[in-house]
Amino acid sequence: MTETTPRRVTSADVARVAGVSRATVSYVMNATPSQTISPGTRTRVLDAAARLGYAPSAAARALRTGRSDVVLCLLPDWPIGPEVGALLGNLSKALARAGLTFVAHPGNREDRPIAEIWKAITPAAVLAFTDFSDDEIDAMRSAGVALVVALLGRSRQRRGELEVPQHLVGRLQAGRLAGRGHTRLGYAFPDDDRVRFFADPRLAGVRAACADLGLAAPAVETVALDPVAAAAAVRRWRAGGVTGVCAYNDEVALAVLAGLRSAGLSAPAGLAVIGVDDIAVARLADPPLTTVTTDQVAVAAHLAATVLAAITGAPPPPSPMTDLVQVVARDSG
Amino acid sequence: MTETTPRRVTSADVARVAGVSRATVSYVMNATPSQTISPGTRTRVLDAAARLGYAPSAAARALRTGRSDVVLCLLPDWPIGPEVGALLGNLSKALARAGLTFVAHPGNREDRPIAEIWKAITPAAVLAFTDFSDDEIDAMRSAGVALVVALLGRSRQRRGELEVPQHLVGRLQAGRLAGRGHTRLGYAFPDDDRVRFFADPRLAGVRAACADLGLAAPAVETVALDPVAAAAAVRRWRAGGVTGVCAYNDEVALAVLAGLRSAGLSAPAGLAVIGVDDIAVARLADPPLTTVTTDQVAVAAHLAATVLAAITGAPPPPSPMTDLVQVVARDSG
DNA sequence: CTGTTAGCGCGTTCAC
DNA sequence: GTGAACGCGCTAACAG
């Protein structure tokens, strides 16, 4: 029994079987517009490729073109929940339709310089949740990597793709509470510095809504995911006349609910509470949690379009970021 | 001002600056054991590389060696929560220490045949949560990709790396409840077919523990994340004499808690409940949820070692899967 | 021992 | 529709 090492199928194999040159195979496989191929040849090549199970070497292609068809997403170092997970899934799906392979790299940039990451992948584009240093940006640009920043970072006036909706989330929360008669609002800020990138624009949205509606600025309390800490915040809010609280997300909102409970109170009478994300357990809370959801599919589609535009050098699509967020009304607020 | 298109720095550039050949550059950069290099030359090369900011082209390297230093993780299509997110982060860190770049691809294999994914990456190894078809395995193997399956799939006797701990999770839950005097146990099974790969071994662990302890087999109820559905399950359990319930995970456990509440009962008197994962909101529940946690860092380390072994062809490390799971005792059971 | 030469891996694309 | 060079790093064979 001779061990036949199963060699990789290359374009040369296809060319041989189809009785054409490798160049022709390439033209057929890529449907190169500048090159006309007779239908007969085309069919023969396609047939041969299919029969042999030919798949072009991504490495060779990347080497030649200087760019792979991979889109690399640098994940933030804060815990990613099901919402982000869903976003990534949708993004992957949307980019796959454009022939791009989406992959995510977890782990903060301290563990490993991001340069090592993208140099190991040679991605067509890099999508990040937080900002890059200018040096990093220059390095990537000069390597021909398109860059999209999802969330606004600290530097300069670059605008992040996801910043606007975060702002809207806050506005919607405040609007809901104001619409139900609350005039003095509180904001439950997360006890984790790593999520400031998300929390800050949300809080800003609440602030803006309050200003627009002629309400006092929200009373901000940092709320840890702990009943005792939350109870203290609840006490302070109530002492200050606050009747409705916008929480950074559902987890923080659930903490507020727990705080109310341990203070012998309940929502919405003791304090109206509204979260963000509509996580699965939100409807299991007591009372079920009112929350704000984002249309992840639409966001993913927009992000995908932005990435695509960045790759092709086309102008980024306009943000159709309205109607992307909506309230899921339940009993807590 | 002449626009200088910033060309990529290649080994030829380094060679020129250092006054050596490209081969020497390669030997220095890779510290090739079979080739001795004089310290002086070494330094000159390293210096030049640093000055120029040289990074070898991953594409060229992959093309030549037939293998990149990327480890690809195929994510399951079920919603990934913070636990999996943390696992990925730890895995990434552990593999980075071995010089490997970890990336995850979200999205189920229906959207895109997995062959397209790994052919676009040319990974050194693929790590998957569920099993592959034999055809897929053969294709990958013959392409030189090492394969590690984290969770056992349907086919044959292959053993998944994470299967054992899942089993232990179930055993631990049942043991806890039995230790507190419960003799008739229930199991709250998830209402999502996609997580069967996790749920089945956990339930099997509970069954095994019951058998070992001489208890009746657990009364299995499928529990949706909905108070009403959960209340019905609670009723059936209580009618059947069940006094303690092991839940698939914390979310399902919280559903059981909600079901108890809407039946006018409470844990642990009405029904003792124990979850899995120790998600953040577990301690915010009423009562705080007793749960089982897994040492994700240790699991990640073991998985990383397994991947490494698969790549080098070494025998996989033994499973030190004891002491990896433990109970977080709170009030619910 | 030190370092060089040369050809390979594979898809792309320009000139004929 | 074809021949041939190219992108870039690896490594066997070989010369001082």
PDB file of C-alpha atoms in Angstrom, chain B residues 22-187:
ATOM      1  CA  ARG B  22      18.157  37.575   2.371  1.00  0.00           C
ATOM      2  CA  ALA B  23      18.876  34.050   3.509  1.00  0.00           C
ATOM      3  CA  THR B  24      20.898  35.361   6.406  1.00  0.00           C
ATOM      4  CA  VAL B  25      18.067  37.638   7.391  1.00  0.00           C
ATOM      5  CA  SER B  26      15.728  34.693   7.409  1.00  0.00           C
ATOM      6  CA  TYR B  27      18.093  32.626   9.511  1.00  0.00           C
ATOM      7  CA  VAL B  28      18.512  35.386  12.033  1.00  0.00           C
ATOM      8  CA  MET B  29      14.840  36.220  12.288  1.00  0.00           C
ATOM      9  CA  ASN B  30      13.864  32.592  12.774  1.00  0.00           C
ATOM     10  CA  ALA B  31      16.854  31.661  14.890  1.00  0.00           C
ATOM     11  CA  THR B  32      17.205  28.613  12.673  1.00  0.00           C
ATOM     12  CA  PRO B  33      19.021  26.007  14.785  1.00  0.00           C
ATOM     13  CA  SER B  34      20.775  24.343  11.878  1.00  0.00           C
ATOM     14  CA  GLN B  35      22.512  27.557  10.941  1.00  0.00           C
ATOM     15  CA  THR B  36      24.993  29.349  13.157  1.00  0.00           C
ATOM     16  CA  ILE B  37      25.297  33.087  12.770  1.00  0.00           C
ATOM     17  CA  SER B  38      28.069  35.228  14.209  1.00  0.00           C
ATOM     18  CA  PRO B  39      26.930  37.587  16.952  1.00  0.00           C
ATOM     19  CA  GLY B  40      28.064  40.608  14.955  1.00  0.00           C
ATOM     20  CA  THR B  41      25.988  39.764  11.919  1.00  0.00           C
ATOM     21  CA  ARG B  42      23.088  38.830  14.102  1.00  0.00           C
ATOM     22  CA  THR B  43      23.103  42.214  15.749  1.00  0.00           C
ATOM     23  CA  ARG B  44      23.408  44.083  12.467  1.00  0.00           C
ATOM     24  CA  VAL B  45      20.435  42.229  11.034  1.00  0.00           C
ATOM     25  CA  LEU B  46      18.321  42.653  14.119  1.00  0.00           C
ATOM     26  CA  ASP B  47      19.209  46.328  14.222  1.00  0.00           C
ATOM     27  CA  ALA B  48      18.302  46.896  10.614  1.00  0.00           C
ATOM     28  CA  ALA B  49      15.048  45.008  11.031  1.00  0.00           C
ATOM     29  CA  ALA B  50      14.117  47.080  14.034  1.00  0.00           C
ATOM     30  CA  ARG B  51      15.085  50.339  12.400  1.00  0.00           C
ATOM     31  CA  LEU B  52      13.033  49.570   9.319  1.00  0.00           C
ATOM     32  CA  GLY B  53      10.128  48.134  11.243  1.00  0.00           C
ATOM     33  CA  TYR B  54      10.377  44.899   9.342  1.00  0.00           C
ATOM     34  CA  ALA B  55       7.690  42.283   9.802  1.00  0.00           C
ATOM     35  CA  PRO B  56       7.769  39.205   7.599  1.00  0.00           C
ATOM     36  CA  SER B  57       4.840  38.809   5.274  1.00  0.00           C
ATOM     37  CA  ALA B  58       2.533  36.287   6.791  1.00  0.00           C
ATOM     38  CA  ALA B  59       1.167  35.503   3.365  1.00  0.00           C
ATOM     39  CA  ALA B  60       4.537  34.647   1.893  1.00  0.00           C
ATOM     40  CA  ARG B  61       5.400  32.598   4.918  1.00  0.00           C
ATOM     41  CA  ALA B  62       2.120  30.735   4.770  1.00  0.00           C
ATOM     42  CA  LEU B  63       2.526  30.161   1.068  1.00  0.00           C
ATOM     43  CA  ARG B  64       5.967  28.723   1.526  1.00  0.00           C
ATOM     44  CA  THR B  65       5.378  26.643   4.630  1.00  0.00           C
ATOM     45  CA  GLY B  66       1.805  25.733   3.819  1.00  0.00           C
ATOM     46  CA  ARG B  67       0.724  26.758   7.251  1.00  0.00           C
ATOM     47  CA  SER B  68       0.079  30.026   9.027  1.00  0.00           C
ATOM     48  CA  ASP B  69       0.457  30.668  12.729  1.00  0.00           C
ATOM     49  CA  VAL B  70      -3.225  31.292  13.085  1.00  0.00           C
ATOM     50  CA  VAL B  71      -5.499  29.126  15.148  1.00  0.00           C
ATOM     51  CA  LEU B  72      -9.047  29.329  13.944  1.00  0.00           C
ATOM     52  CA  CYS B  73     -11.935  28.754  16.288  1.00  0.00           C
ATOM     53  CA  LEU B  74     -15.300  27.943  14.777  1.00  0.00           C
ATOM     54  CA  LEU B  75     -17.913  29.317  17.102  1.00  0.00           C
ATOM     55  CA  PRO B  76     -21.158  27.503  17.658  1.00  0.00           C
ATOM     56  CA  ASP B  77     -24.267  29.122  16.278  1.00  0.00           C
ATOM     57  CA  TRP B  78     -25.903  29.452  19.617  1.00  0.00           C
ATOM     58  CA  PRO B  79     -25.731  32.760  21.418  1.00  0.00           C
ATOM     59  CA  ILE B  80     -22.376  33.132  23.049  1.00  0.00           C
ATOM     60  CA  GLY B  81     -22.458  34.588  26.519  1.00  0.00           C
ATOM     61  CA  PRO B  82     -19.789  36.072  28.728  1.00  0.00           C
ATOM     62  CA  GLU B  83     -18.553  32.620  29.791  1.00  0.00           C
ATOM     63  CA  VAL B  84     -17.626  31.635  26.272  1.00  0.00           C
ATOM     64  CA  GLY B  85     -16.346  35.140  25.705  1.00  0.00           C
ATOM     65  CA  ALA B  86     -14.031  34.786  28.669  1.00  0.00           C
ATOM     66  CA  LEU B  87     -12.903  31.379  27.482  1.00  0.00           C
ATOM     67  CA  LEU B  88     -11.979  32.814  24.101  1.00  0.00           C
ATOM     68  CA  GLY B  89     -10.054  35.622  25.715  1.00  0.00           C
ATOM     69  CA  ASN B  90      -8.076  33.234  27.874  1.00  0.00           C
ATOM     70  CA  LEU B  91      -7.465  30.935  24.959  1.00  0.00           C
ATOM     71  CA  SER B  92      -6.194  33.813  22.909  1.00  0.00           C
ATOM     72  CA  LYS B  93      -3.807  34.766  25.661  1.00  0.00           C
ATOM     73  CA  ALA B  94      -2.566  31.232  26.171  1.00  0.00           C
ATOM     74  CA  LEU B  95      -1.947  30.673  22.476  1.00  0.00           C
ATOM     75  CA  ALA B  96      -0.287  34.041  22.069  1.00  0.00           C
ATOM     76  CA  ARG B  97       2.338  32.872  24.516  1.00  0.00           C
ATOM     77  CA  ALA B  98       3.110  30.096  22.054  1.00  0.00           C
ATOM     78  CA  GLY B  99       3.385  32.574  19.212  1.00  0.00           C
ATOM     79  CA  LEU B 100       0.034  31.672  17.749  1.00  0.00           C
ATOM     80  CA  THR B 101      -2.653  34.102  16.713  1.00  0.00           C
ATOM     81  CA  PHE B 102      -6.108  33.151  17.807  1.00  0.00           C
ATOM     82  CA  VAL B 103      -9.164  34.218  15.841  1.00  0.00           C
ATOM     83  CA  ALA B 104     -12.762  33.178  16.065  1.00  0.00           C
ATOM     84  CA  HIS B 105     -15.263  32.889  13.287  1.00  0.00           C
ATOM     85  CA  PRO B 106     -18.865  33.393  14.321  1.00  0.00           C
ATOM     86  CA  GLY B 107     -21.774  32.130  12.336  1.00  0.00           C
ATOM     87  CA  ASN B 108     -23.023  28.701  11.653  1.00  0.00           C
ATOM     88  CA  ARG B 109     -21.765  26.450   8.924  1.00  0.00           C
ATOM     89  CA  GLU B 110     -24.963  26.729   6.980  1.00  0.00           C
ATOM     90  CA  ASP B 111     -24.238  30.298   5.982  1.00  0.00           C
ATOM     91  CA  ARG B 112     -20.926  29.348   4.608  1.00  0.00           C
ATOM     92  CA  PRO B 113     -19.316  25.968   4.169  1.00  0.00           C
ATOM     93  CA  ILE B 114     -16.559  25.702   6.707  1.00  0.00           C
ATOM     94  CA  ALA B 115     -14.153  24.724   3.980  1.00  0.00           C
ATOM     95  CA  GLU B 116     -14.317  28.261   2.661  1.00  0.00           C
ATOM     96  CA  ILE B 117     -13.456  29.600   6.049  1.00  0.00           C
ATOM     97  CA  TRP B 118     -10.363  27.623   6.725  1.00  0.00           C
ATOM     98  CA  LYS B 119      -9.195  27.817   3.167  1.00  0.00           C
ATOM     99  CA  ALA B 120      -9.307  31.584   3.469  1.00  0.00           C
ATOM    100  CA  ILE B 121      -7.173  31.477   6.600  1.00  0.00           C
ATOM    101  CA  THR B 122      -4.880  28.483   6.130  1.00  0.00           C
ATOM    102  CA  PRO B 123      -4.788  27.970   9.878  1.00  0.00           C
ATOM    103  CA  ALA B 124      -2.319  25.813  11.717  1.00  0.00           C
ATOM    104  CA  ALA B 125      -5.210  24.362  13.646  1.00  0.00           C
ATOM    105  CA  VAL B 126      -8.948  24.535  13.835  1.00  0.00           C
ATOM    106  CA  LEU B 127     -10.756  24.394  17.124  1.00  0.00           C
ATOM    107  CA  ALA B 128     -14.450  23.707  17.043  1.00  0.00           C
ATOM    108  CA  PHE B 129     -17.189  23.365  19.580  1.00  0.00           C
ATOM    109  CA  THR B 130     -19.113  20.783  17.700  1.00  0.00           C
ATOM    110  CA  ASP B 131     -18.075  17.901  15.595  1.00  0.00           C
ATOM    111  CA  PHE B 132     -17.224  17.788  11.927  1.00  0.00           C
ATOM    112  CA  SER B 133     -18.389  15.438   9.283  1.00  0.00           C
ATOM    113  CA  ASP B 134     -15.833  12.833   8.310  1.00  0.00           C
ATOM    114  CA  ASP B 135     -15.505  14.462   4.907  1.00  0.00           C
ATOM    115  CA  GLU B 136     -14.632  17.778   6.460  1.00  0.00           C
ATOM    116  CA  ILE B 137     -12.105  16.129   8.715  1.00  0.00           C
ATOM    117  CA  ASP B 138     -10.434  14.356   5.819  1.00  0.00           C
ATOM    118  CA  ALA B 139     -10.308  17.547   3.793  1.00  0.00           C
ATOM    119  CA  MET B 140      -8.670  19.457   6.603  1.00  0.00           C
ATOM    120  CA  ARG B 141      -6.243  16.733   7.463  1.00  0.00           C
ATOM    121  CA  SER B 142      -5.082  16.413   3.894  1.00  0.00           C
ATOM    122  CA  ALA B 143      -4.609  20.163   3.826  1.00  0.00           C
ATOM    123  CA  GLY B 144      -2.343  19.810   6.822  1.00  0.00           C
ATOM    124  CA  VAL B 145      -4.630  21.439   9.337  1.00  0.00           C
ATOM    125  CA  ALA B 146      -4.579  20.097  12.855  1.00  0.00           C
ATOM    126  CA  LEU B 147      -7.982  19.641  14.350  1.00  0.00           C
ATOM    127  CA  VAL B 148      -9.277  19.827  17.861  1.00  0.00           C
ATOM    128  CA  VAL B 149     -12.863  19.273  18.769  1.00  0.00           C
ATOM    129  CA  ALA B 150     -13.829  20.898  22.007  1.00  0.00           C
ATOM    130  CA  LEU B 151     -17.148  19.225  22.527  1.00  0.00           C
ATOM    131  CA  LEU B 152     -18.112  15.752  21.561  1.00  0.00           C
ATOM    132  CA  GLY B 153     -20.292  15.535  18.513  1.00  0.00           C
ATOM    133  CA  ARG B 154     -22.652  12.919  17.324  1.00  0.00           C
ATOM    134  CA  SER B 155     -20.280  10.749  15.386  1.00  0.00           C
ATOM    135  CA  ARG B 156     -18.158   7.826  16.468  1.00  0.00           C
ATOM    136  CA  GLN B 157     -16.117   7.496  19.581  1.00  0.00           C
ATOM    137  CA  ARG B 158     -14.037  10.622  19.301  1.00  0.00           C
ATOM    138  CA  ARG B 159     -13.805  12.368  22.620  1.00  0.00           C
ATOM    139  CA  GLY B 160     -14.279  16.087  22.941  1.00  0.00           C
ATOM    140  CA  GLU B 161     -11.924  18.049  25.135  1.00  0.00           C
ATOM    141  CA  LEU B 162     -14.657  19.823  27.006  1.00  0.00           C
ATOM    142  CA  GLU B 163     -16.994  16.909  27.386  1.00  0.00           C
ATOM    143  CA  VAL B 164     -15.599  15.632  30.636  1.00  0.00           C
ATOM    144  CA  PRO B 165     -15.975  18.900  32.536  1.00  0.00           C
ATOM    145  CA  GLN B 166     -19.548  19.285  31.321  1.00  0.00           C
ATOM    146  CA  HIS B 167     -20.238  15.914  32.802  1.00  0.00           C
ATOM    147  CA  LEU B 168     -18.613  16.989  36.031  1.00  0.00           C
ATOM    148  CA  VAL B 169     -20.781  20.077  36.146  1.00  0.00           C
ATOM    149  CA  GLY B 170     -23.875  17.903  36.264  1.00  0.00           C
ATOM    150  CA  ARG B 171     -22.398  15.613  38.887  1.00  0.00           C
ATOM    151  CA  LEU B 172     -21.482  18.536  41.070  1.00  0.00           C
ATOM    152  CA  GLN B 173     -24.957  20.032  40.881  1.00  0.00           C
ATOM    153  CA  ALA B 174     -26.611  16.771  41.828  1.00  0.00           C
ATOM    154  CA  GLY B 175     -24.068  16.130  44.563  1.00  0.00           C
ATOM    155  CA  ARG B 176     -24.725  19.503  46.123  1.00  0.00           C
ATOM    156  CA  LEU B 177     -28.458  18.978  46.190  1.00  0.00           C
ATOM    157  CA  ALA B 178     -28.177  15.408  47.458  1.00  0.00           C
ATOM    158  CA  GLY B 179     -25.798  16.587  50.159  1.00  0.00           C
ATOM    159  CA  ARG B 180     -28.437  18.956  51.411  1.00  0.00           C
ATOM    160  CA  GLY B 181     -30.951  16.185  51.806  1.00  0.00           C
ATOM    161  CA  HIS B 182     -32.789  16.265  48.512  1.00  0.00           C
ATOM    162  CA  THR B 183     -33.608  12.785  47.316  1.00  0.00           C
ATOM    163  CA  ARG B 184     -35.833  13.483  44.352  1.00  0.00           C
ATOM    164  CA  LEU B 185     -34.201  15.738  41.788  1.00  0.00           C
ATOM    165  CA  GLY B 186     -35.416  17.513  38.694  1.00  0.00           C
ATOM    166  CA  TYR B 187     -33.445  18.719  35.706  1.00  0.00           C
TER     167      TYR B 187
END
